[in-house]
Tab-separated table of C-alpha atoms in Angstrom:
chain	number	residue	atom	x	y	z
Z	57	MET	CA	24.289	29.375	-19.237
Z	58	GLN	CA	26.133	31.175	-16.461
Z	59	PRO	CA	27.380	29.525	-13.262
Z	60	ASN	CA	26.209	30.828	-9.934
Z	61	PRO	CA	29.132	33.031	-8.804
Z	62	ASN	CA	28.621	31.883	-5.223
Z	63	GLN	CA	28.742	28.181	-6.084
Z	64	PRO	CA	30.435	27.559	-9.437
Z	65	HIS	CA	31.616	24.040	-8.638
Z	66	THR	CA	29.793	20.733	-8.640
Z	67	LEU	CA	28.409	19.945	-5.187
Z	68	PRO	CA	30.623	17.236	-3.620
Z	69	PRO	CA	29.485	13.951	-2.060
Z	70	THR	CA	30.133	15.421	1.404
Z	71	TYR	CA	27.354	17.965	0.772
Z	72	PHE	CA	24.800	15.187	0.295
Z	73	GLU	CA	26.213	13.076	3.105
Z	74	GLY	CA	25.646	16.007	5.452
Z	75	VAL	CA	22.117	16.597	4.155
Z	76	TYR	CA	21.144	12.959	4.672
Z	77	GLN	CA	22.818	12.828	8.074
Z	78	ALA	CA	20.588	15.685	9.194
Z	79	ASN	CA	17.400	14.205	7.703
Z	80	GLU	CA	16.788	10.716	6.307
Z	81	ASP	CA	14.349	12.127	3.726
Z	82	PRO	CA	15.438	15.764	3.283
Z	83	TRP	CA	13.305	16.431	0.201
Z	84	ASN	CA	10.262	14.440	1.395
Z	85	PHE	CA	10.530	11.995	-1.499
Z	86	GLU	CA	8.634	9.362	0.470
Z	87	THR	CA	5.758	11.480	1.797
Z	88	SER	CA	5.192	14.509	-0.448
Z	89	ALA	CA	2.096	14.638	-2.658
Z	90	TYR	CA	4.093	16.891	-4.988
Z	91	GLU	CA	6.787	14.239	-5.399
Z	92	ARG	CA	4.177	11.502	-5.828
Z	93	ASP	CA	2.478	13.395	-8.638
Z	94	LYS	CA	5.798	14.296	-10.268
Z	95	TYR	CA	6.920	10.655	-10.221
Z	96	ALA	CA	3.620	9.635	-11.805
Z	97	ALA	CA	4.112	12.233	-14.548
Z	98	THR	CA	7.694	11.066	-15.044
Z	99	VAL	CA	6.749	7.432	-15.548
Z	100	ALA	CA	3.765	8.395	-17.723
Z	101	ALA	CA	6.113	10.361	-20.005
Z	102	LEU	CA	8.171	7.289	-20.922
Z	103	PRO	CA	7.718	6.786	-24.679
Z	104	LYS	CA	7.940	3.006	-24.311
Z	105	THR	CA	6.376	0.642	-21.813
Z	106	HIS	CA	9.506	-1.539	-21.627
Z	107	TYR	CA	13.252	-0.898	-21.802
Z	108	PRO	CA	15.861	-3.681	-21.915
Z	109	THR	CA	18.437	-1.543	-20.069
Z	110	ALA	CA	18.100	1.701	-18.112
Z	111	PHE	CA	20.325	3.986	-16.040
Z	112	GLU	CA	19.065	6.333	-13.308
Z	113	ILE	CA	21.531	9.019	-12.226
Z	114	GLY	CA	20.956	10.205	-8.650
Z	115	CYS	CA	18.461	7.661	-7.331
Z	116	SER	CA	18.463	8.921	-3.713
Z	117	LEU	CA	16.045	6.817	-1.616
Z	118	GLY	CA	14.878	4.803	-4.631
Z	119	VAL	CA	11.264	6.001	-4.688
Z	120	LEU	CA	11.341	6.741	-8.429
Z	121	THR	CA	13.649	3.761	-8.974
Z	122	GLU	CA	10.982	1.380	-7.726
Z	123	GLN	CA	8.481	2.797	-10.214
Z	124	LEU	CA	10.908	2.843	-13.139
Z	125	ALA	CA	11.873	-0.781	-12.483
Z	126	ARG	CA	8.424	-1.946	-13.578
Z	127	HIS	CA	9.343	-0.842	-17.092
Z	128	CYS	CA	12.920	-2.151	-17.210
Z	129	ALA	CA	14.487	-5.562	-17.679
Z	130	HIS	CA	17.700	-4.206	-16.132
Z	131	LEU	CA	17.993	-0.921	-14.225
Z	132	LEU	CA	21.239	0.528	-12.865
Z	133	ALA	CA	20.614	3.205	-10.219
Z	134	VAL	CA	23.460	5.247	-8.725
Z	135	ASP	CA	23.962	7.935	-6.118
Z	136	VAL	CA	26.909	9.776	-4.571
Z	137	ALA	CA	25.843	9.228	-0.951
Z	138	ALA	CA	25.867	5.870	0.813
Z	139	ALA	CA	22.999	6.449	3.285
Z	140	PRO	CA	20.188	7.002	0.769
Z	141	LEU	CA	21.618	4.282	-1.447
Z	142	GLU	CA	21.232	1.757	1.365
Z	143	ARG	CA	17.616	2.851	1.861
Z	144	ALA	CA	17.070	2.458	-1.888
Z	145	ARG	CA	18.509	-1.073	-1.795
Z	146	GLN	CA	16.094	-1.995	0.989
Z	147	ARG	CA	13.139	-0.447	-0.833
Z	148	CYS	CA	13.899	-2.320	-4.054
Z	149	ALA	CA	15.056	-5.620	-2.526
Z	150	HIS	CA	12.077	-7.347	-4.148
Z	151	LEU	CA	13.190	-6.169	-7.614
Z	152	PRO	CA	16.011	-8.413	-8.889
Z	153	GLN	CA	16.362	-6.391	-12.095
Z	154	VAL	CA	17.662	-3.357	-10.141
Z	155	ASN	CA	21.351	-2.916	-9.421
Z	156	PHE	CA	22.684	-0.116	-7.193
Z	157	ARG	CA	26.143	1.442	-7.237
Z	158	LEU	CA	27.825	4.238	-5.295
Z	159	MET	CA	29.020	6.495	-8.110
Z	160	GLN	CA	29.849	10.169	-8.662
Z	161	VAL	CA	28.668	11.071	-12.163
Z	162	PRO	CA	30.197	12.432	-14.354
Z	163	ALA	CA	33.655	11.837	-12.862
Z	164	GLU	CA	32.636	8.164	-12.754
Z	165	PHE	CA	30.418	6.581	-15.379
Z	166	PRO	CA	29.356	3.000	-16.104
Z	167	PRO	CA	30.751	1.279	-19.218
Z	168	GLU	CA	27.383	-0.184	-20.246
Z	169	GLN	CA	25.084	0.956	-23.046
Z	170	PHE	CA	21.491	1.905	-22.198
Z	171	ASP	CA	18.097	2.227	-23.868
Z	172	LEU	CA	16.899	4.743	-21.262
Z	173	ILE	CA	18.812	7.250	-19.127
Z	174	VAL	CA	16.988	9.220	-16.438
Z	175	VAL	CA	18.421	12.471	-15.065
Z	176	SER	CA	15.934	13.532	-12.394
Z	177	GLU	CA	16.685	16.324	-9.904
Z	178	VAL	CA	20.455	15.995	-10.257
Z	179	GLY	CA	21.721	18.086	-13.191
Z	180	TYR	CA	21.654	21.407	-11.336
Z	181	TYR	CA	24.189	20.051	-8.842
Z	182	TRP	CA	26.826	19.993	-11.605
Z	183	SER	CA	29.076	22.822	-12.684
Z	184	PRO	CA	28.732	23.910	-16.335
Z	185	GLU	CA	31.924	21.980	-17.093
Z	186	ASP	CA	30.615	18.802	-15.470
Z	187	LEU	CA	27.277	19.231	-17.227
Z	188	GLU	CA	29.146	19.204	-20.528
Z	189	THR	CA	31.089	16.113	-19.453
Z	190	ALA	CA	27.874	14.417	-18.370
Z	191	ARG	CA	26.229	15.256	-21.706
Z	192	ARG	CA	29.114	13.745	-23.636
Z	193	LYS	CA	29.141	10.552	-21.557
Z	194	ILE	CA	25.352	10.202	-21.573
Z	195	LEU	CA	25.181	10.496	-25.347
Z	196	ALA	CA	27.999	7.982	-25.733
Z	197	ALA	CA	26.145	5.523	-23.471
Z	198	LEU	CA	22.703	5.967	-25.047
Z	199	ARG	CA	21.900	3.492	-27.804
Z	200	PRO	CA	20.523	4.791	-31.132
Z	201	GLY	CA	16.810	5.346	-30.609
Z	202	GLY	CA	17.351	5.416	-26.839
Z	203	HIS	CA	15.565	7.924	-24.628
Z	204	LEU	CA	16.885	10.569	-22.256
Z	205	LEU	CA	14.352	11.683	-19.636
Z	206	LEU	CA	15.055	14.958	-17.821
Z	207	VAL	CA	13.044	16.175	-14.807
Z	208	HIS	CA	14.125	19.133	-12.652
Z	209	TRP	CA	12.893	21.689	-10.148
Z	210	THR	CA	13.003	25.065	-11.916
Z	211	PRO	CA	13.182	27.799	-9.227
Z	212	PRO	CA	16.768	28.817	-8.442
Z	213	VAL	CA	18.381	27.466	-5.279
Z	214	HIS	CA	21.292	29.490	-3.898
Z	215	ASP	CA	23.419	26.404	-3.127
Z	216	TYR	CA	23.133	24.958	-6.629
Z	217	PRO	CA	25.527	25.835	-9.477
Z	218	LEU	CA	22.742	25.717	-12.098
Z	219	THR	CA	18.970	25.848	-12.408
Z	220	GLY	CA	16.751	23.151	-13.837
Z	221	ASP	CA	16.130	25.359	-16.862
Z	222	ASP	CA	19.889	25.632	-17.442
Z	223	VAL	CA	20.143	21.853	-17.559
Z	224	HIS	CA	17.185	21.320	-19.883
Z	225	GLU	CA	18.087	24.132	-22.260
Z	226	PHE	CA	21.629	22.792	-22.504
Z	227	PHE	CA	20.414	19.366	-23.586
Z	228	LEU	CA	17.759	20.867	-25.850
Z	229	SER	CA	20.514	22.785	-27.641
Z	230	GLN	CA	21.686	19.373	-28.844
Z	231	THR	CA	18.417	18.880	-30.753
Z	232	VAL	CA	19.185	21.526	-33.376
Z	233	ALA	CA	19.874	19.750	-36.673
Z	234	PRO	CA	22.164	17.974	-37.221
Z	235	GLY	CA	22.382	17.461	-33.451
Z	236	PRO	CA	22.495	14.014	-31.876
Z	237	LEU	CA	19.152	14.356	-30.069
Z	238	ARG	CA	15.537	14.811	-31.064
Z	239	HIS	CA	12.993	16.436	-28.724
Z	240	LEU	CA	9.992	14.132	-28.338
Z	241	GLN	CA	7.963	15.947	-25.686
Z	242	GLY	CA	8.129	18.520	-22.945
Z	243	GLN	CA	5.951	19.888	-20.182
Z	244	ARG	CA	6.306	22.638	-17.623
Z	245	GLN	CA	4.515	22.645	-14.292
Z	246	ALA	CA	4.549	25.372	-11.657
Z	247	THR	CA	7.909	24.361	-10.165
Z	248	TYR	CA	9.371	21.674	-12.406
Z	249	ARG	CA	9.833	20.797	-16.052
Z	250	LEU	CA	10.070	17.502	-17.882
Z	251	ASP	CA	11.620	16.810	-21.287
Z	252	VAL	CA	12.069	13.590	-23.248
Z	253	LEU	CA	14.761	13.373	-25.908
Z	254	GLU	CA	15.718	10.585	-28.303
Z	255	GLN	CA	19.145	9.635	-29.576
Z	256	VAL	CA	19.113	10.061	-33.357
């Protein structure tokens, strides 16, 4: 896994603040048929119908958060930018089991333990070093038998330190025995991939 020489560092919160200042829904999360279908595939891939505790890293406007919440007794959703987080709070105001926090993962990480951790469209924003830090903290926070759900756009983006494939292959390398993870399922679509792993 090699960093992009033009952008080897994790993208800072100011990057996302600028993106959301220019456009309230810069990736068309709320209106895109592609995103709608990807969210449906993401939720359908959950190995369990109910999780006592879950953690979503990079919740953005909360579109996926709202769908995940139906399967969670408690869901912590975080993002690095305040503007989309406020929109997510409004969207999920009717869901008392959802808690939102402004948080820059992996420099910041919640102390709780989780049965499900979702890393959707966020891992490629991290440098290789931060991806390793995130992996270590995610595995420490995932309960035995807990699930890690990865979903990422796969084509390279010049601004991003990594590709979606970099992120998934890095986590999949942890499934080689006696690694801490087991690969339960994976699928690749035209422009994104999805993998589900289980803490051994």
